[in-house]
Structure formats: structure tokens, C-alpha cells
mmCIF file of C-alpha atoms in Angstrom:
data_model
loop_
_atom_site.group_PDB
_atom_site.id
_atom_site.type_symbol
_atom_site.label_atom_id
_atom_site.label_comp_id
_atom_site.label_asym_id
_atom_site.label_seq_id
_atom_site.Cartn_x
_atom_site.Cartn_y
_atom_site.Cartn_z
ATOM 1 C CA UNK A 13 76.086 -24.814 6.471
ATOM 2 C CA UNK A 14 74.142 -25.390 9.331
ATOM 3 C CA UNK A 15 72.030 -29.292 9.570
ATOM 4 C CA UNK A 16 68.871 -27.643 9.604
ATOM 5 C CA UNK A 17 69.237 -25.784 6.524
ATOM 6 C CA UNK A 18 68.751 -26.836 3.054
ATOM 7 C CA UNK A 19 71.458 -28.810 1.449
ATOM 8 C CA UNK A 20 69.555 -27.443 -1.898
ATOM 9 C CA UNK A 21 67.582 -24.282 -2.536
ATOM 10 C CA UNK A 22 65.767 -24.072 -5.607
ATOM 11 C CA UNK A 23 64.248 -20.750 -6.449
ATOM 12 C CA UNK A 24 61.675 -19.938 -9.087
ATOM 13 C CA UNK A 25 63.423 -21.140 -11.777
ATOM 14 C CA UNK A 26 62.523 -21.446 -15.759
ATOM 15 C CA UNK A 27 63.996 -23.230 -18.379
ATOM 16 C CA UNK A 28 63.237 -23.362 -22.055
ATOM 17 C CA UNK A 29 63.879 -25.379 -24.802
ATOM 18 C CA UNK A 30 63.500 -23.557 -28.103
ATOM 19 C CA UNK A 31 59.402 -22.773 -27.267
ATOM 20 C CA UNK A 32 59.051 -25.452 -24.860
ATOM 21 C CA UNK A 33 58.689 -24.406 -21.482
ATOM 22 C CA UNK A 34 60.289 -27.269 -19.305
ATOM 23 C CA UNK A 35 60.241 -25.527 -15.852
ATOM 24 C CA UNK A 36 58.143 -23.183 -15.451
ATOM 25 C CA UNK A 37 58.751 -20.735 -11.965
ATOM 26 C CA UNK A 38 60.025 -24.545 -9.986
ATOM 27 C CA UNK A 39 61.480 -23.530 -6.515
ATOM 28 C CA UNK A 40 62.108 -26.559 -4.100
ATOM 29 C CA UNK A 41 64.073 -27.669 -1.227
ATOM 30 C CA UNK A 42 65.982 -30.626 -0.160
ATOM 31 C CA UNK A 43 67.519 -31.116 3.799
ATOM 32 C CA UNK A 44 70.849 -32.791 4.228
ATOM 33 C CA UNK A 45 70.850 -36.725 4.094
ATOM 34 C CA UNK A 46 66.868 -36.469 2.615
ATOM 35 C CA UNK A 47 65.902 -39.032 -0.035
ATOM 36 C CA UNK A 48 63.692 -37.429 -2.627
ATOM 37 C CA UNK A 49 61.748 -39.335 -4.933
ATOM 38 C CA UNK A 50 60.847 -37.532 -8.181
ATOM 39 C CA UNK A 51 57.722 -39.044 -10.096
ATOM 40 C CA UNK A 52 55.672 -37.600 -12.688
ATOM 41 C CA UNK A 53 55.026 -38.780 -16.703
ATOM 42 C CA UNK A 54 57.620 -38.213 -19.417
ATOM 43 C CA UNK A 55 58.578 -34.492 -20.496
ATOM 44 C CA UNK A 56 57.609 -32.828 -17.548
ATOM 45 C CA UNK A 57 61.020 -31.203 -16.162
ATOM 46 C CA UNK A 58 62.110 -34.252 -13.723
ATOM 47 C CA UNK A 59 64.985 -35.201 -15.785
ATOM 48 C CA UNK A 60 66.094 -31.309 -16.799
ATOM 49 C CA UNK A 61 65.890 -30.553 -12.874
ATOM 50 C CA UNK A 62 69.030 -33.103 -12.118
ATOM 51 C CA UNK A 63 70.602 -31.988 -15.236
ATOM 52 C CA UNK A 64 70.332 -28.535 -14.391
ATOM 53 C CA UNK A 65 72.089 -29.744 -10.526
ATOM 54 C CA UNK A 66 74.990 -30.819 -12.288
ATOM 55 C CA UNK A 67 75.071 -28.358 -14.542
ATOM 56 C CA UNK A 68 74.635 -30.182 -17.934
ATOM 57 C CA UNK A 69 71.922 -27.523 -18.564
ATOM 58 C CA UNK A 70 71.680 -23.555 -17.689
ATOM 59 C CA UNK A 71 68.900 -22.425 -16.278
ATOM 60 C CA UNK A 72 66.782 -19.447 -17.823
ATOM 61 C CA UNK A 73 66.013 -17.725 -14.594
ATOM 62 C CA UNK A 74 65.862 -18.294 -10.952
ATOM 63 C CA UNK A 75 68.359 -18.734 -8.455
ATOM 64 C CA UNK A 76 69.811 -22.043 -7.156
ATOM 65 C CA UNK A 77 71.807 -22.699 -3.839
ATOM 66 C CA UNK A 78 73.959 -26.106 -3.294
ATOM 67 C CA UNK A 79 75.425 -26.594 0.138
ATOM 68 C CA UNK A 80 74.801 -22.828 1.215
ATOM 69 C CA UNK A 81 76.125 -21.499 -2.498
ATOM 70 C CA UNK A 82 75.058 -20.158 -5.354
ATOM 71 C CA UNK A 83 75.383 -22.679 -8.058
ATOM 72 C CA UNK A 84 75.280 -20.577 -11.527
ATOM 73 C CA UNK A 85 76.179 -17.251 -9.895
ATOM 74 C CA UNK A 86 78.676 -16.152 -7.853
ATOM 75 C CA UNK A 87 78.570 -13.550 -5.160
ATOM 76 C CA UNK A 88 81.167 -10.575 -5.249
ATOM 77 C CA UNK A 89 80.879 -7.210 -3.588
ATOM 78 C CA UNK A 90 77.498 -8.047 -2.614
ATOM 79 C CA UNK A 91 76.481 -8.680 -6.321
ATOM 80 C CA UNK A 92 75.412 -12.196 -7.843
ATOM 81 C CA UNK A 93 77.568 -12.696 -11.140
ATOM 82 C CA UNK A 94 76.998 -15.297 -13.983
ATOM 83 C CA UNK A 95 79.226 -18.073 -12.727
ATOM 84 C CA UNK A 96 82.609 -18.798 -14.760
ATOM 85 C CA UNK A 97 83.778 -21.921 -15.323
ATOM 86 C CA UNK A 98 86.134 -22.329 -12.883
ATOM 87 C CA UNK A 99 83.093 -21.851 -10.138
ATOM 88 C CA UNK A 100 80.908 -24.112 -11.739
ATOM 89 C CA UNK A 101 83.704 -26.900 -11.963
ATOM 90 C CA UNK A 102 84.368 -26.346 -7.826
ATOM 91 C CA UNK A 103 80.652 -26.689 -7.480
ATOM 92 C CA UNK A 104 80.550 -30.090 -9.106
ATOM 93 C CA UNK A 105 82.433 -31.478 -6.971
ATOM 94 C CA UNK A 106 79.488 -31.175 -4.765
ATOM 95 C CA UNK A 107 77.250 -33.445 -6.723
ATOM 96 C CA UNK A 108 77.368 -36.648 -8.947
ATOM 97 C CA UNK A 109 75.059 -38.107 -11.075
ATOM 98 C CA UNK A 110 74.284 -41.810 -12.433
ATOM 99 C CA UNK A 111 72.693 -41.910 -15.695
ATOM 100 C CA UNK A 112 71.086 -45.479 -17.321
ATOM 101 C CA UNK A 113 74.030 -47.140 -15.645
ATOM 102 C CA UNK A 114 75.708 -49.554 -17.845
ATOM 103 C CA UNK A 115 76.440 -45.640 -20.112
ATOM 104 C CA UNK A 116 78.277 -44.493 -17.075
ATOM 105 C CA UNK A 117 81.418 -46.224 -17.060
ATOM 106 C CA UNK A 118 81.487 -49.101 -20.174
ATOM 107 C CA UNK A 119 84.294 -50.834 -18.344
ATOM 108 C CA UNK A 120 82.515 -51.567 -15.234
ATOM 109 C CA UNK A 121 79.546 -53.490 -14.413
ATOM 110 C CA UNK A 122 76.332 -51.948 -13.609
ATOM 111 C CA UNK A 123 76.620 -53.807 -9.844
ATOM 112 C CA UNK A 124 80.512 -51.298 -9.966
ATOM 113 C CA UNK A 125 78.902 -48.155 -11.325
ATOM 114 C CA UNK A 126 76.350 -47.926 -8.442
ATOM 115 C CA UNK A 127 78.491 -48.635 -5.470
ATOM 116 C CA UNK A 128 81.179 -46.231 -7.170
ATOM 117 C CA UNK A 129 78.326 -43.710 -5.339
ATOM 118 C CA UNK A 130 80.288 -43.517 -1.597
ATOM 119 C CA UNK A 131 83.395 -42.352 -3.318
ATOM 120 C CA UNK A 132 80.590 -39.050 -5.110
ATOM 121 C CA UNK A 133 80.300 -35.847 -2.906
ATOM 122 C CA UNK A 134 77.176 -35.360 -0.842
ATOM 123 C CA UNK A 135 74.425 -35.261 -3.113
ATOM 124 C CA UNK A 136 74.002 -37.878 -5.730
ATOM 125 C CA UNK A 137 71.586 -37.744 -8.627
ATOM 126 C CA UNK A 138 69.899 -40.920 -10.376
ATOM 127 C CA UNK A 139 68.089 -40.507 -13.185
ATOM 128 C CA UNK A 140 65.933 -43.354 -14.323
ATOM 129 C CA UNK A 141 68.732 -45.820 -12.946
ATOM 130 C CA UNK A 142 67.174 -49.382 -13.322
ATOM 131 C CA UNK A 143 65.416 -48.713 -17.289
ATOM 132 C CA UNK A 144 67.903 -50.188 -19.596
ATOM 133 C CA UNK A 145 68.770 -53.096 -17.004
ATOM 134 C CA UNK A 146 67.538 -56.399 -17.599
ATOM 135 C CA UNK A 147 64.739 -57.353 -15.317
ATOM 136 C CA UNK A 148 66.657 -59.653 -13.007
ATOM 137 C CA UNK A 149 69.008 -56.723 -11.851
ATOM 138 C CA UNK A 150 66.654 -54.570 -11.821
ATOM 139 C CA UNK A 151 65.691 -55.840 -8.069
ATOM 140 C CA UNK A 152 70.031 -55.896 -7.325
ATOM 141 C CA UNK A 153 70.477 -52.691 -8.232
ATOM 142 C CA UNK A 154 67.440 -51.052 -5.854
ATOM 143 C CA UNK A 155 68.919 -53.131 -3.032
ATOM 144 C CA UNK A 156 72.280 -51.482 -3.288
ATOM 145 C CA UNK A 157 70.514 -47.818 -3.443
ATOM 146 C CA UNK A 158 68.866 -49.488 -0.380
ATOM 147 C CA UNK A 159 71.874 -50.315 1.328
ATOM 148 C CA UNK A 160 73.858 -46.635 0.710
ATOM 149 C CA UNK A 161 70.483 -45.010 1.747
ATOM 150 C CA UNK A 162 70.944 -46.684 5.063
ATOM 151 C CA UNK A 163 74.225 -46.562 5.399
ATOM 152 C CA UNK A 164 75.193 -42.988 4.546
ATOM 153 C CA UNK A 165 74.225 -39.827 4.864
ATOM 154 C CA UNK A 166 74.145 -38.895 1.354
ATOM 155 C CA UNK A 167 71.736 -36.977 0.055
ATOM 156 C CA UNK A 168 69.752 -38.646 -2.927
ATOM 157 C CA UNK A 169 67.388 -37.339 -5.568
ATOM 158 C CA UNK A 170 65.740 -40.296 -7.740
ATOM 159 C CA UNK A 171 63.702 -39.502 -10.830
ATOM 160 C CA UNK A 172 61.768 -43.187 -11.619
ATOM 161 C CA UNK A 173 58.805 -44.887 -13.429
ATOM 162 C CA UNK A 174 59.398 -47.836 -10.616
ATOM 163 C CA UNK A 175 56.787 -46.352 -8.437
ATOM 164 C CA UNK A 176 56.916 -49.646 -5.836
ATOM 165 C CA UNK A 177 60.938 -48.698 -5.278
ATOM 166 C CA UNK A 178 59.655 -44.605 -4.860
ATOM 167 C CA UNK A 179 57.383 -45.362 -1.986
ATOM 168 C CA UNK A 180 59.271 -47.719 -0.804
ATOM 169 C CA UNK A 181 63.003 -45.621 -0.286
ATOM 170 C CA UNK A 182 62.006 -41.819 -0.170
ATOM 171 C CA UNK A 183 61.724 -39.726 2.717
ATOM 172 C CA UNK A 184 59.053 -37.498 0.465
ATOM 173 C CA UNK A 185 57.990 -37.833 -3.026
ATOM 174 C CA UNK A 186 57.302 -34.757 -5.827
ATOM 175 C CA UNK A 187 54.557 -35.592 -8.798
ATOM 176 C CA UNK A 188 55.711 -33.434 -11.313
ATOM 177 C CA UNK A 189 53.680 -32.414 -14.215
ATOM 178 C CA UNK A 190 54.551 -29.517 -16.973
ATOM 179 C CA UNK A 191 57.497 -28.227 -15.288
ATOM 180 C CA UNK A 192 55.648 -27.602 -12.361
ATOM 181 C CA UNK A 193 55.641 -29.826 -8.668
ATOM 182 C CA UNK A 194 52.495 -30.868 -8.856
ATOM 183 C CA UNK A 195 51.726 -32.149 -5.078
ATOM 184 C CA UNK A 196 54.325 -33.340 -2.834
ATOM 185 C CA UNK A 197 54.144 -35.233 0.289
ATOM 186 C CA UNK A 198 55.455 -38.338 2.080
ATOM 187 C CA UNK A 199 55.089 -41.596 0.077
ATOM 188 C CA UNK A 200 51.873 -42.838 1.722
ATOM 189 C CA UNK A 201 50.561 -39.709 1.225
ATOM 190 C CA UNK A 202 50.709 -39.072 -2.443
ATOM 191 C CA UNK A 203 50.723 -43.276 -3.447
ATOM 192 C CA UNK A 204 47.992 -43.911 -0.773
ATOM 193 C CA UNK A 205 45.887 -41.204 -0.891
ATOM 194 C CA UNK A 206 47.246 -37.703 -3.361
ATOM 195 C CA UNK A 207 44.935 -34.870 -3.059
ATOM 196 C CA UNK A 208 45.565 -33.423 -6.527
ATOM 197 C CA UNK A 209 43.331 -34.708 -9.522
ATOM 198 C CA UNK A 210 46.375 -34.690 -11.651
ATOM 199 C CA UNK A 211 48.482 -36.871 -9.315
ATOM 200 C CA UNK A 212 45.406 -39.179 -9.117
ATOM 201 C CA UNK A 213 44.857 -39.426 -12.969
ATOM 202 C CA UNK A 214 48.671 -40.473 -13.633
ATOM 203 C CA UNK A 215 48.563 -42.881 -10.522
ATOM 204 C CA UNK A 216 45.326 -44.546 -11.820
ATOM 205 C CA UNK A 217 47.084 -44.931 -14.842
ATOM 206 C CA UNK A 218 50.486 -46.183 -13.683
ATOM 207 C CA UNK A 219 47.875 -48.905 -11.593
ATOM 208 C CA UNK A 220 46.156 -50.210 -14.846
ATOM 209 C CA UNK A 221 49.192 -50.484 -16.480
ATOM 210 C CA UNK A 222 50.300 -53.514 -13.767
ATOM 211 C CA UNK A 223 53.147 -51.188 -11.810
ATOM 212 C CA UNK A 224 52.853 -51.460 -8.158
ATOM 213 C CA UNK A 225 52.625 -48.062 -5.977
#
């Protein structure tokens, strides 16, 4: 795959659950080594998106490209074909993903879980990494993201409530809202001044609530 070329290609893609709509026509793109910050209030398809990269969910529709291949089709004879399982499992290997870290591995301490991430493939996934921590570590465990965001070329997707951390280590930020991306931008850009009344309303609220941006 060549550097300047997206590392993931997301495609007008939909995803239901029973009537809910949780993405609704999403297509994105992330470069090699970016650090994207996904932000947005609760139900509204950040979560499902990283889920759907490491395919824990199916998608409904759309077409999705990891590292220059399709990731729930496969290509043969010039056709795409529903991926088997012995594609998907190849295509894993591409990605991993840390969940509220002290679920990830029970035997290992959070501070263990999170620098387990060098030994992952080229894209890892955090999904709402520092909630169930005490406060105290909350501050350890951004300052090892920190430190591998410096010091590799990984590329990172973060879906957080800790707005102060977003601005602070993304390369660009997404404000998601009804499976939809919303506005997206650089972090001064949206935190500092968003164009979008939407992204404005949930900011103003994430302000009153006492949560630095």
C-alpha cells in the first residue's frame, strides 16, 4: 500500500440494530500513522464503528478497505464475495482493540494491558479506555497512549468522553451524532471554534458539565 493512501477506507456504510439505525451511509478515511479522535454523545455509532474494524459486528451495507483490502469481502475473478472466516481471521491480524482495560486481560494490570499495544498490528482501536479506571490512573494511562503515539507509527482510533486528552493527542477529531460524522476537523478547530450547531450544543454541554476541551 502506498504511504499516501489510506490505511482505512470506509465507504457508505449502514448498520442496524433490530430498528435502530446506528450508521447511517458513514464513509471515512484514516492515513497511515494518523491519530483519530472520535467524540460525539452516547449511542451515536462511535463505539459500533471500532467494533465493526475488528469485526465484532457485520456491517449492513457499504464497503470497507483495511491496509489496501477489503475487510468483509473478498475479491475473486474481479467479483467482491462475502468474506469467509478464514479471510476475516487474516484480516484481524491487522488490527487490535483495547476495551475498558482492566476486561482485557484479568491477569494483567491495566499499566500491562496498554503497553501490550507495540506487540498489536498497525492499527489499534481504544474504546473508552480510561472509564472504569480509578481517577488517579486515569492521567497514567493517557501518558502511556502519549508515549506509543510518539514513539510509533501506529495508527490509533480513540472513541472518549475525556475531551481535554482528544484535543490534546489527535491529529483530527470526528463529532459524531446519529450514526452520522457530524463535522470533523483538527482539534482546535472543532474544540476551539466547530462550525456545526450540533457540535456546538454537545460541546456547550460537555463545558457546563466541568470537562475540559
Amino acid at each position: 500500500m502506498s504511504a499516501s493512501a489510506p490505511i482505512i477506507k470506509i465507504d457508505d456504510i449502514s448498520k442496524s440494530f433490530g430498528s435502530f439505525k446506528v450508521l447511517d451511509g458513514l464513509s471515512m478515511q484514516v492515513m497511515p500513522g494518523e491519530k483519530l479522535a472520535l467524540i460525539g454523545p452516547s449511542g451515536s455509532g462511535k463505539t459500533t464503528i471500532l467494533r465493526i474494524l475488528m469485526t465484532l459486528e457485520r456491517i449492513d451495507g457499504g464497503h470497507i478497505q483495511i491496509d489496501g483490502e477489503q475487510l468483509y469481502h473478498m475479491e475473486r475473478n474481479g467479483q467482491l464475495l462475502a468474506a469467509d472466516e478464514r479471510h476475516l481471521t487474516r484480516m484481524r491480524r491487522k488490527i487490535g482493540m483495547v476495551f475498558q482495560l482492566f476486561n482485557l486481560f484479568p491477569h494483567k494490570c491495566v499499566m500491562d494491558n496498554v503497553t501490550l499495544a507495540p506487540m498489536l498490528p498497525k492499527i489499534m482501536l481504544f474504546d473508552e479506555v480510561t472509564s472504569a479506571l480509578d481517577p488517579e490512573l486515569v492521567e497514567e494511562v493517557m501518558n502511556v497512549m502519549r508515549k506509543l503515539a510518539a514513539e510509533t507509527d501506529m495508527t490509533m482510533l480513540l472513541v472518549t468522553h475525556e475531551m481535554g486528552f482528544a484535543h490534546d493527542f489527535a491529529d483530527r477529531v470526528l463529532f459524531f451524532d446519529r450514526g452520522r460524522i457530524v463535522e470533523e476537523g483538527k482539534p482546535d478547530e472543532i474544540f476551539r471554534n466547530p462550525k456545526q450547531e450540533r457540535t456546538q450544543g454537545f460541546l456547550k454541554k460537555i463545558i457546563a458539565a466541568g470537562h475540559r476541551v
